[in-house]
PDB file of C-alpha atoms in Angstrom:
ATOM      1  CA  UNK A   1      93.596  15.491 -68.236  1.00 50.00           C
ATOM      2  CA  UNK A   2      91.848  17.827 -65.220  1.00 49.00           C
ATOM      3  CA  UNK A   3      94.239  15.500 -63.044  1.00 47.00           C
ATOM      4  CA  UNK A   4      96.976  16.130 -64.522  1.00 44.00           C
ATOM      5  CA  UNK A   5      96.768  19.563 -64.720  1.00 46.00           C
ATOM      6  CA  UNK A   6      96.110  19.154 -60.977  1.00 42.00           C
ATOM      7  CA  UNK A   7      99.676  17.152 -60.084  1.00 42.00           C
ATOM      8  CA  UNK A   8     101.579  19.937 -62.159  1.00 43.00           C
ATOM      9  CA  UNK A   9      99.698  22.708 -60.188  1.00 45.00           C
ATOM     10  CA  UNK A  10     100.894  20.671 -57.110  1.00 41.00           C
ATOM     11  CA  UNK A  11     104.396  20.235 -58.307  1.00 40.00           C
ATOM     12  CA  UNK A  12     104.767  23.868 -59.128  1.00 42.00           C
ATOM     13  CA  UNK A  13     103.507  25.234 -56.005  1.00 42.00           C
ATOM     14  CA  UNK A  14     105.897  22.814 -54.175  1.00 44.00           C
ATOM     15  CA  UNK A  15     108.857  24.097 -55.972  1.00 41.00           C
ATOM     16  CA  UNK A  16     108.047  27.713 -55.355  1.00 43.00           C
ATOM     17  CA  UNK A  17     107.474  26.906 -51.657  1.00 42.00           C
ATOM     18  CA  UNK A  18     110.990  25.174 -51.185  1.00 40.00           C
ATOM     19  CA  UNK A  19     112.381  27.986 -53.090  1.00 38.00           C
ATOM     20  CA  UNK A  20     110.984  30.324 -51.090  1.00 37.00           C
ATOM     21  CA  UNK A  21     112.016  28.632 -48.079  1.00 37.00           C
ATOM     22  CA  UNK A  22     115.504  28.173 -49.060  1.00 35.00           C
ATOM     23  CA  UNK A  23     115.544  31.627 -49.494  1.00 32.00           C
ATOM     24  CA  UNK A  24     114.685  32.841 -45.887  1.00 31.00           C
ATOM     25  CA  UNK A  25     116.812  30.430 -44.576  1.00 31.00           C
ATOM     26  CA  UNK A  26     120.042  32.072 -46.760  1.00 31.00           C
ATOM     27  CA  UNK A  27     118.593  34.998 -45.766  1.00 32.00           C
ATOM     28  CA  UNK A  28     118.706  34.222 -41.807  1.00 34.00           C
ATOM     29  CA  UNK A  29     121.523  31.838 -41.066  1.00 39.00           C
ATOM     30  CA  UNK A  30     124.401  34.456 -42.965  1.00 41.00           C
ATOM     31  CA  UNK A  31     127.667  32.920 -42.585  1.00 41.00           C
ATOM     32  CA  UNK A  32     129.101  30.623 -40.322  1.00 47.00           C
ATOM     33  CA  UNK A  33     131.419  32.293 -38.227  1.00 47.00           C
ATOM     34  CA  UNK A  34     133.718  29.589 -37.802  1.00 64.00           C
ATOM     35  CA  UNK A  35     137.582  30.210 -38.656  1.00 77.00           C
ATOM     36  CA  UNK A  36     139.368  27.189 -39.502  1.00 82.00           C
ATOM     37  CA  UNK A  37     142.994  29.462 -39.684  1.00 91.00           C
ATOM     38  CA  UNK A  38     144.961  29.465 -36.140  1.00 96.00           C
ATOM     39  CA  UNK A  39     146.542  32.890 -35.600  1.00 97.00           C
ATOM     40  CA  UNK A  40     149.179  33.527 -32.943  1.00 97.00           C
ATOM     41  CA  UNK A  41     148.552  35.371 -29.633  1.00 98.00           C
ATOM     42  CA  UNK A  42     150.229  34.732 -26.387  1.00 98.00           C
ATOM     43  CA  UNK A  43     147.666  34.331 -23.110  1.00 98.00           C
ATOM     44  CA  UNK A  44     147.866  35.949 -19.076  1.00 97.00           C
ATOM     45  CA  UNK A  45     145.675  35.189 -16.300  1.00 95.00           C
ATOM     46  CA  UNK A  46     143.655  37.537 -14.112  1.00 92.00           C
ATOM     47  CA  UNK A  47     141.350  37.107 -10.739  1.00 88.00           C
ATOM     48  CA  UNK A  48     141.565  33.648  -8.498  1.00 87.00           C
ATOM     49  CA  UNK A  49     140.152  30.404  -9.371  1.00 83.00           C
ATOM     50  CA  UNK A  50     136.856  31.390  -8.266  1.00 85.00           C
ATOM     51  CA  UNK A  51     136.199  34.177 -10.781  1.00 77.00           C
ATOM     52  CA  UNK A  52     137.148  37.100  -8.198  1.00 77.00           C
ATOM     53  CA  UNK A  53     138.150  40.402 -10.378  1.00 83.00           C
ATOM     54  CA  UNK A  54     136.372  38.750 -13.382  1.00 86.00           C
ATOM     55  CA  UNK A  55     132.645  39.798 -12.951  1.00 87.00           C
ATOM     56  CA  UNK A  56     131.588  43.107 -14.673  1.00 85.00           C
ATOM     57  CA  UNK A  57     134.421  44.887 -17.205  1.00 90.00           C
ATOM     58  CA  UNK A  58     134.133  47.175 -20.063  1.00 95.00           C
ATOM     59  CA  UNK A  59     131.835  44.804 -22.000  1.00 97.00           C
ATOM     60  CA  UNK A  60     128.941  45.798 -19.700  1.00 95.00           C
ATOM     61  CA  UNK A  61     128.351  42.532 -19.079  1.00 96.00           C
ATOM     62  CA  UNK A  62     126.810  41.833 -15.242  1.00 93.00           C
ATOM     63  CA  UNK A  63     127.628  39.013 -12.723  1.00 94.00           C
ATOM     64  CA  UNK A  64     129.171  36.259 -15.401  1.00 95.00           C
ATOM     65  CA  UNK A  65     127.513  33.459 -12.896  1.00 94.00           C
ATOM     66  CA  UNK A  66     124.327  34.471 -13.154  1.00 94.00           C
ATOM     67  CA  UNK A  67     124.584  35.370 -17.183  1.00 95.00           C
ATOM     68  CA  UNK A  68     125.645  31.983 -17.863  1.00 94.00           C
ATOM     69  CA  UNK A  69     129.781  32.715 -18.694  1.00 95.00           C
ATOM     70  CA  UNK A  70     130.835  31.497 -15.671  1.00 94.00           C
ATOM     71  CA  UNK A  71     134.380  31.758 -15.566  1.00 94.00           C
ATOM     72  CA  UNK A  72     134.916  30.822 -19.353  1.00 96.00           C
ATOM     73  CA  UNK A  73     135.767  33.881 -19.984  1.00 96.00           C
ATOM     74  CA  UNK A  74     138.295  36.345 -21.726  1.00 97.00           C
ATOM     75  CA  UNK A  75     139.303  39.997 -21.634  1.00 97.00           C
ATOM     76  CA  UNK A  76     140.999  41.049 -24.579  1.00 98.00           C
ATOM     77  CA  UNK A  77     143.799  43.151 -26.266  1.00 98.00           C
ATOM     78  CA  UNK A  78     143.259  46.379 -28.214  1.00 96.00           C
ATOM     79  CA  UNK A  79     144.004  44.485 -31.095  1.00 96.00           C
ATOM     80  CA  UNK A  80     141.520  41.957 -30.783  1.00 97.00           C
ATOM     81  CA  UNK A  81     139.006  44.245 -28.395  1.00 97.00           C
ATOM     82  CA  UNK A  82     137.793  46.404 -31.782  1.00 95.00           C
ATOM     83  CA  UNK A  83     136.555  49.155 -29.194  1.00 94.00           C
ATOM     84  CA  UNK A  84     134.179  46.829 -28.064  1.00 96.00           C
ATOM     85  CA  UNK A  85     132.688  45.571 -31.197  1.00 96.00           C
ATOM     86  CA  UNK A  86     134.161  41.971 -30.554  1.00 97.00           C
ATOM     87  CA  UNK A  87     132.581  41.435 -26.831  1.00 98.00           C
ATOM     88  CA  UNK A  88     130.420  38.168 -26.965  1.00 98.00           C
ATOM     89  CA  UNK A  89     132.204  36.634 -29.465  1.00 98.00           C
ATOM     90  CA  UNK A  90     133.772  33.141 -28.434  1.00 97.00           C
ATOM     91  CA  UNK A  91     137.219  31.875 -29.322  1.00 97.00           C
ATOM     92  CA  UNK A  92     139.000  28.815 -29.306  1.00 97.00           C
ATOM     93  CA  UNK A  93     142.959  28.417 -27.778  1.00 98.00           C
ATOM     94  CA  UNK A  94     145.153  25.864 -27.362  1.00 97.00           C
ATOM     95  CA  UNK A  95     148.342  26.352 -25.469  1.00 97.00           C
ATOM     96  CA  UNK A  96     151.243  26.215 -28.362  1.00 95.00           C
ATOM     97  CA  UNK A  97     155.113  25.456 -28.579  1.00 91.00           C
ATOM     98  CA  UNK A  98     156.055  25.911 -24.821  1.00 93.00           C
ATOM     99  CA  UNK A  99     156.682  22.167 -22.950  1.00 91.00           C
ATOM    100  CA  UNK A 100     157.864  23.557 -20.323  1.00 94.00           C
ATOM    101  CA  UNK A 101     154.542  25.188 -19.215  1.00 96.00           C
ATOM    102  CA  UNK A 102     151.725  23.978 -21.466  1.00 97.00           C
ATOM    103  CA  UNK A 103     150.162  20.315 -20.264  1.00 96.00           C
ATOM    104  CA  UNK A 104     151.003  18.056 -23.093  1.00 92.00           C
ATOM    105  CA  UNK A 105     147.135  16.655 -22.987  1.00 90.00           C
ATOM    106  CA  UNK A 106     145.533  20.131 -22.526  1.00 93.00           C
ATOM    107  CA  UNK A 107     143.435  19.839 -25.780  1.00 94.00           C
ATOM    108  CA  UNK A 108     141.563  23.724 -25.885  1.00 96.00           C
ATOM    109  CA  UNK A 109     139.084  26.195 -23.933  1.00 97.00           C
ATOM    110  CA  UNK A 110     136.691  27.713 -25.375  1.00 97.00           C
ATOM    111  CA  UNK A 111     135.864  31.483 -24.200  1.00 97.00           C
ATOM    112  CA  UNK A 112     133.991  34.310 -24.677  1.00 97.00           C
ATOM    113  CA  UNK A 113     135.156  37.998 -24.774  1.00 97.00           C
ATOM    114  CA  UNK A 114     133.666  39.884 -21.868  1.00 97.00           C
ATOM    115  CA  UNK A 115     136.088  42.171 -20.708  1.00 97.00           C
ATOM    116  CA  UNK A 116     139.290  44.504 -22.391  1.00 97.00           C
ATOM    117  CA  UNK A 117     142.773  44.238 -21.341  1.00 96.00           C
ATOM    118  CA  UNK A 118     143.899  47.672 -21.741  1.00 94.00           C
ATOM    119  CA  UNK A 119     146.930  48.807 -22.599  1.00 94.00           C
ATOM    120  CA  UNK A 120     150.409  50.180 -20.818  1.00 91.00           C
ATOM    121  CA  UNK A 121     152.466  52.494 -22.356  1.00 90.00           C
ATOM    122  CA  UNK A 122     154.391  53.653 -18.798  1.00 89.00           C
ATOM    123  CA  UNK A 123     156.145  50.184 -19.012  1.00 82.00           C
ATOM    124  CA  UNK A 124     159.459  49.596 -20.866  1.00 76.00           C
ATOM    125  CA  UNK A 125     158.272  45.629 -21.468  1.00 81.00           C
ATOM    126  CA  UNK A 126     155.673  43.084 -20.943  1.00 80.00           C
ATOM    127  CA  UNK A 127     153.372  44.968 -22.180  1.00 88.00           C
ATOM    128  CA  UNK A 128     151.148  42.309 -23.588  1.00 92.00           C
ATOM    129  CA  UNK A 129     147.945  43.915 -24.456  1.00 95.00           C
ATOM    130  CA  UNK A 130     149.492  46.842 -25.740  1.00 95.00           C
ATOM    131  CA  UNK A 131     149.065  47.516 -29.978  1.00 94.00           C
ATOM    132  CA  UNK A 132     149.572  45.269 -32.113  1.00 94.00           C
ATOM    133  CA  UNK A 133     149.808  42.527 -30.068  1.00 96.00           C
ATOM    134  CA  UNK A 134     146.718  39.680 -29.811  1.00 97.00           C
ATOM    135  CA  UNK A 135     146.458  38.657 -26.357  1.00 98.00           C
ATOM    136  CA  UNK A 136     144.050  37.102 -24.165  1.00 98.00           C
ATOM    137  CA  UNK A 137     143.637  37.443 -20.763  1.00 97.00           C
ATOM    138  CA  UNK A 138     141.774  34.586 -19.512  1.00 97.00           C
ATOM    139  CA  UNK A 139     140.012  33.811 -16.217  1.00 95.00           C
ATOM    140  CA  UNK A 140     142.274  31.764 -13.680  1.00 95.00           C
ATOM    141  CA  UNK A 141     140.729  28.526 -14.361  1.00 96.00           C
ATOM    142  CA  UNK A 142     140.517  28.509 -18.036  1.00 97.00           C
ATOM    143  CA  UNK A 143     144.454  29.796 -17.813  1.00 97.00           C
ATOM    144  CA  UNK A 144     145.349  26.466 -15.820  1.00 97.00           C
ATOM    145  CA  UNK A 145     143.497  24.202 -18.142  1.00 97.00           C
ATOM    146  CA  UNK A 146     145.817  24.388 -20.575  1.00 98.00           C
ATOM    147  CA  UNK A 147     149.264  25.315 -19.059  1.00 97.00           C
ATOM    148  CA  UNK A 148     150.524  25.561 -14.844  1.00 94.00           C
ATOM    149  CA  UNK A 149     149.843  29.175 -13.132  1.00 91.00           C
ATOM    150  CA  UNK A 150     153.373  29.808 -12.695  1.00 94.00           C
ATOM    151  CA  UNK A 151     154.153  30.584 -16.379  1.00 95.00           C
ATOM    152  CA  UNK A 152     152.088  33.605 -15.901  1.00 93.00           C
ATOM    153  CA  UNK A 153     152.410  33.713 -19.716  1.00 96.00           C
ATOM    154  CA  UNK A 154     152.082  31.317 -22.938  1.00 97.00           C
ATOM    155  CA  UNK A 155     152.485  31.514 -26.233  1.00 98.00           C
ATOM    156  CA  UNK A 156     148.760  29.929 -27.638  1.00 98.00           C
ATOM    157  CA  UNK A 157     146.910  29.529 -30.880  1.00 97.00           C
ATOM    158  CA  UNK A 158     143.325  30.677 -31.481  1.00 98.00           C
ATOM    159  CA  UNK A 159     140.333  30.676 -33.925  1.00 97.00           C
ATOM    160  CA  UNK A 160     136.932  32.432 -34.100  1.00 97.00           C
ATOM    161  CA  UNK A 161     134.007  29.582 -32.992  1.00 96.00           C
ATOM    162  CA  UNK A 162     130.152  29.690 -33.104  1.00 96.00           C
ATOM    163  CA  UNK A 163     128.956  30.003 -29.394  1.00 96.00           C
ATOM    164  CA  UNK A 164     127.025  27.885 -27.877  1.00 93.00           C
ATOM    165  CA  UNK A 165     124.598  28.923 -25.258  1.00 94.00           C
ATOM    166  CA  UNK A 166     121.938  27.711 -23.644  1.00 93.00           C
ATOM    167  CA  UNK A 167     118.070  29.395 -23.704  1.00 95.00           C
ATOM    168  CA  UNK A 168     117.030  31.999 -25.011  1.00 98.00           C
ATOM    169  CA  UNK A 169     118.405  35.192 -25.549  1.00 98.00           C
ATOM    170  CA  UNK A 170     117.995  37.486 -22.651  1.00 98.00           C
ATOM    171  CA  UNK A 171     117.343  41.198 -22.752  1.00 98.00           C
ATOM    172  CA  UNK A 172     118.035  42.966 -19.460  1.00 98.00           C
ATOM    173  CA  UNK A 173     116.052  46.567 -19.416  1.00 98.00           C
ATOM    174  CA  UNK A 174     117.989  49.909 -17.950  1.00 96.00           C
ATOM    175  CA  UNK A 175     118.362  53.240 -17.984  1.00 95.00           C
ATOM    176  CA  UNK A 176     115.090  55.564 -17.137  1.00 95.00           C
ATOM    177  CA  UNK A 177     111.695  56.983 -18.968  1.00 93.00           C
ATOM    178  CA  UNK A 178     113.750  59.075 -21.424  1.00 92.00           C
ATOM    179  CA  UNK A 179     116.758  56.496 -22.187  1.00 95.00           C
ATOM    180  CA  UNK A 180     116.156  53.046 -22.333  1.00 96.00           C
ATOM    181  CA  UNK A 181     119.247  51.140 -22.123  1.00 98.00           C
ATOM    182  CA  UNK A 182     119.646  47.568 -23.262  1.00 98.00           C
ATOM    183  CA  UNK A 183     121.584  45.038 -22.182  1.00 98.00           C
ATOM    184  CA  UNK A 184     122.187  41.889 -24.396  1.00 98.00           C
ATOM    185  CA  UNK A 185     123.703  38.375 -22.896  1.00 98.00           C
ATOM    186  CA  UNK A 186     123.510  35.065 -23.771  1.00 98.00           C
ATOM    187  CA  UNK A 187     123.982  35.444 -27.595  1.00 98.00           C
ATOM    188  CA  UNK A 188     124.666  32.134 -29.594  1.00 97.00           C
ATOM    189  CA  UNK A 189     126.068  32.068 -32.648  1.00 96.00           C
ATOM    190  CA  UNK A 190     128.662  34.691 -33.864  1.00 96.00           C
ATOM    191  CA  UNK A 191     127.788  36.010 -30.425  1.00 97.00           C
ATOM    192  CA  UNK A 192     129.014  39.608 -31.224  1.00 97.00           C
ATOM    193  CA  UNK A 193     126.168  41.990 -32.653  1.00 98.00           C
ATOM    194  CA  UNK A 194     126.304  44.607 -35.315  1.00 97.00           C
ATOM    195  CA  UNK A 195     122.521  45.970 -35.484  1.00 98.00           C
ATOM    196  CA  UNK A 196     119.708  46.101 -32.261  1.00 98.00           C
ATOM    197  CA  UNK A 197     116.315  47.501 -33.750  1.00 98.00           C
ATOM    198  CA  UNK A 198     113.255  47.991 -31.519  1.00 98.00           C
ATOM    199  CA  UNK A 199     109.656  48.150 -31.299  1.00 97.00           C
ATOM    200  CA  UNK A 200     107.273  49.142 -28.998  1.00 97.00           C
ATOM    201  CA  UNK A 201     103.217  47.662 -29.262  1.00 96.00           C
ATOM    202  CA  UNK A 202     102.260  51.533 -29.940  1.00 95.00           C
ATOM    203  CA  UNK A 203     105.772  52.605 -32.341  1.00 94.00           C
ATOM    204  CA  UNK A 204     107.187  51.129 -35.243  1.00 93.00           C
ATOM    205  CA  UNK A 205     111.082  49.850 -35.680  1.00 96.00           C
ATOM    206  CA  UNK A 206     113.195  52.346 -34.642  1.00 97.00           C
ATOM    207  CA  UNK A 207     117.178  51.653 -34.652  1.00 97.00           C
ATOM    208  CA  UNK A 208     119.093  51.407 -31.356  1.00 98.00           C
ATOM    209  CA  UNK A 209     122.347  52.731 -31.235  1.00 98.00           C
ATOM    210  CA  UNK A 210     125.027  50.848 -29.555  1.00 97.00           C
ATOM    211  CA  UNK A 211     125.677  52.649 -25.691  1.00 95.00           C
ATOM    212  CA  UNK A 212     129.017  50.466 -24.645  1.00 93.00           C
ATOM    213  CA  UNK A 213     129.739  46.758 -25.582  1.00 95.00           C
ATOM    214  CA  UNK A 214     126.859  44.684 -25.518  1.00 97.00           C
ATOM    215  CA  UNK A 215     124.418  47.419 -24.339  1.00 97.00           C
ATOM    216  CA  UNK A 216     122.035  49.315 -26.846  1.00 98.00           C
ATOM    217  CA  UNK A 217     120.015  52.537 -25.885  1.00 98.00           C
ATOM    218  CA  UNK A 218     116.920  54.364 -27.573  1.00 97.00           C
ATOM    219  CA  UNK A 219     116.028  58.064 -26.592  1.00 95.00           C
ATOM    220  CA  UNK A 220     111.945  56.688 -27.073  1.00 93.00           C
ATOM    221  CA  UNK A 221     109.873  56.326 -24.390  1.00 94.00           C
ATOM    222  CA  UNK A 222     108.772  52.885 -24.129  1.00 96.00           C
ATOM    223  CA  UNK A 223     107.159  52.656 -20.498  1.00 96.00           C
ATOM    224  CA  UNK A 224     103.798  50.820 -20.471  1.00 96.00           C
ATOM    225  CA  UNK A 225     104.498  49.048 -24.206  1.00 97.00           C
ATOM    226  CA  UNK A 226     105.417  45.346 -24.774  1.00 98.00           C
ATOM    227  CA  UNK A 227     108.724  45.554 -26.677  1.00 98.00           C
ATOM    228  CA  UNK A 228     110.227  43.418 -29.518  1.00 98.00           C
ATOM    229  CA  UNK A 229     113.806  43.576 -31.045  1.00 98.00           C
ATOM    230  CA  UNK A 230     115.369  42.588 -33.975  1.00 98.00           C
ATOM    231  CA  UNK A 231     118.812  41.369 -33.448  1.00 98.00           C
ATOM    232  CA  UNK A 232     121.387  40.801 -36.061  1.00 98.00           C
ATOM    233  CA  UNK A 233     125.121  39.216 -35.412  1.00 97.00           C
ATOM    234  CA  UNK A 234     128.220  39.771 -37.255  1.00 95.00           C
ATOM    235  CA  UNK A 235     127.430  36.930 -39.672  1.00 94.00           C
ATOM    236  CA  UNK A 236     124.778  38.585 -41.041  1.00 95.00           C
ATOM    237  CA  UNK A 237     122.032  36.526 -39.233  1.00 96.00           C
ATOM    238  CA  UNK A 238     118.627  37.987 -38.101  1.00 98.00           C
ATOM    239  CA  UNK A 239     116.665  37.039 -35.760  1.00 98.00           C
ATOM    240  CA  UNK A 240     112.795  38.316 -34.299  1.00 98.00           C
ATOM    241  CA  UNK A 241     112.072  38.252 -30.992  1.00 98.00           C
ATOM    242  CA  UNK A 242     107.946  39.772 -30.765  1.00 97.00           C
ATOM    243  CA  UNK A 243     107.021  40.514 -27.750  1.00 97.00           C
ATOM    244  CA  UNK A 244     109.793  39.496 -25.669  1.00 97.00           C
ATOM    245  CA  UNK A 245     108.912  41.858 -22.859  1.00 98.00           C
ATOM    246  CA  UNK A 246     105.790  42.389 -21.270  1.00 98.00           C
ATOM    247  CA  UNK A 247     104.006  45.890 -21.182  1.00 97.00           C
ATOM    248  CA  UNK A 248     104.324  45.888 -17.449  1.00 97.00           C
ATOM    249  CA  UNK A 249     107.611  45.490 -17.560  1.00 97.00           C
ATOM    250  CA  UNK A 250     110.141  47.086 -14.604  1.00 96.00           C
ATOM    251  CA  UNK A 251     113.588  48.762 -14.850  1.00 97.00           C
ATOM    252  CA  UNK A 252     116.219  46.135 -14.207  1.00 95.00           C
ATOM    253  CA  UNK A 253     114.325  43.260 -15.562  1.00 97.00           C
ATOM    254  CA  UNK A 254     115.557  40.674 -17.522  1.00 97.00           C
ATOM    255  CA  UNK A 255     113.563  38.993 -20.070  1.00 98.00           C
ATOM    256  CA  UNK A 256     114.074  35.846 -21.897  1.00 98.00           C
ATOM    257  CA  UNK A 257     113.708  35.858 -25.854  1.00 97.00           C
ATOM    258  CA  UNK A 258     113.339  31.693 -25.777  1.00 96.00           C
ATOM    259  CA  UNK A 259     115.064  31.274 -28.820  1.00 96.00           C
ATOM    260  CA  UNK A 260     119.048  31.718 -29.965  1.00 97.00           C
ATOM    261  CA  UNK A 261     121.368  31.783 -33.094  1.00 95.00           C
TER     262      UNK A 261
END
């Protein structure tokens, strides 16, 4: 009798220990961001084939190379920009309807948004990026993956994707005593982010505000305190990163936060 009373104990725990599970992991892997509708956008080209004109842009992002973009990269319409909420999220085009231009065995690209196209309201026409249009305008090389340079425009068909990145990832520490600026690269996942909160090893959570695409900034002075950040994409997902950076930490530093969405 004693052991069965001590198998039912064990089955009972076990059960509230998956359930328990199950519910963090609902509670920390949201919704997949994956879109299996194709919406209609038409795609330009900017820089030269090695990235030139590419680097920096209004997502705040730094040099692409050394972020880990490269040149699979985007800048995108007003339409699809969302004042900057969308930067770091990753889409996937194919080049659609057009034989004269699009290569018939291009397959897709997959890119992520790190820079705006803005619009041009001096022009009669060809104003691509203009409201409401969708439009990408990719990096040189992505551009010629799917269709020859000299079309200088295509009709194409997109979808959100998941991003995949490799490492960790990586907070990048600016601003000065007073205003601590964050910078955010490398995101998996939905890629974009909705919510940045922060701690210091002597302060509790404090939300940061969002400064300019991808970069977050806090008014508290964090000098001299390891710092940890909660980060949460649009999906909904959540992720802890303790102690991410040191308490000797330097202005201009990146820091790795070894794990991803």
């Amino acid at each position: 009798m004693g052991t069965l009373k001590l198998f039912i104990s064990f089955v009972i725990f076990m059960l509230h220990s998956i359930s328990s599970m199950a519910a963090k992991r609902q509670l920390f892997m949201g919704t997949p961001m994956v879109d299996s509708n194709w919406d209609d956008a038409h795609a330009t080209f900017y820089g030269d084939m090695r990235g030139g004109e590419t680097m920096q842009g209004a997502c705040g992002y730094g040099d692409l190379f050394k972020q880990g973009y490269g040149l699979e990269t985007t800048a995108l319409s007003t339409a699809l920009f969302n004042n900057g909420l969308t930067c770091g999220a990753c889409f996937e085009i194919v080049c659609h309807n057009d034989p004269q231009w699009c290569y018939p065995q291009a397959g897709s690209i997959k890119v992520t948004a790190t820079n705006f196209c803005p619009p041009n309201y001096t022009k009669p026409d060809g104003n691509w990026c203009n409201p409401p249009l969708k439009h990408f305008d990719l990096s040189m090389p992505m551009f010629t993956k799917l269709a020859k340079y000299k079309a200088g425009i295509i009709p194409v068909k997109y979808r959100r994707v998941l991003c995949s990145k490799r490492g960790g990832v990586q907070f990048q520490i600016k601003g000065n005593p007073w205003w601590t600026v964050v910078l955010l690269y490398n995101v998996g996942g939905a890629g974009d982010i909705v919510d940045v909160k922060i701690k210091g090893s002597s302060t509790g959570w404090s939300s940061m505000s969002r400064n300019w695409g991808v970069n977050w900034q806090t008014s508290t002075n964090l000098v001299g305190q390891s710092m940890s950040f909660q980060v949460t994409t649009s999906d909904g997902r959540m992720i802890e990163f303790d102690n991410v950076v040191p308490a000797n930490w330097q202005f201009n530093q990146a820091f790795d936060g070894k794990s991803n969405f």
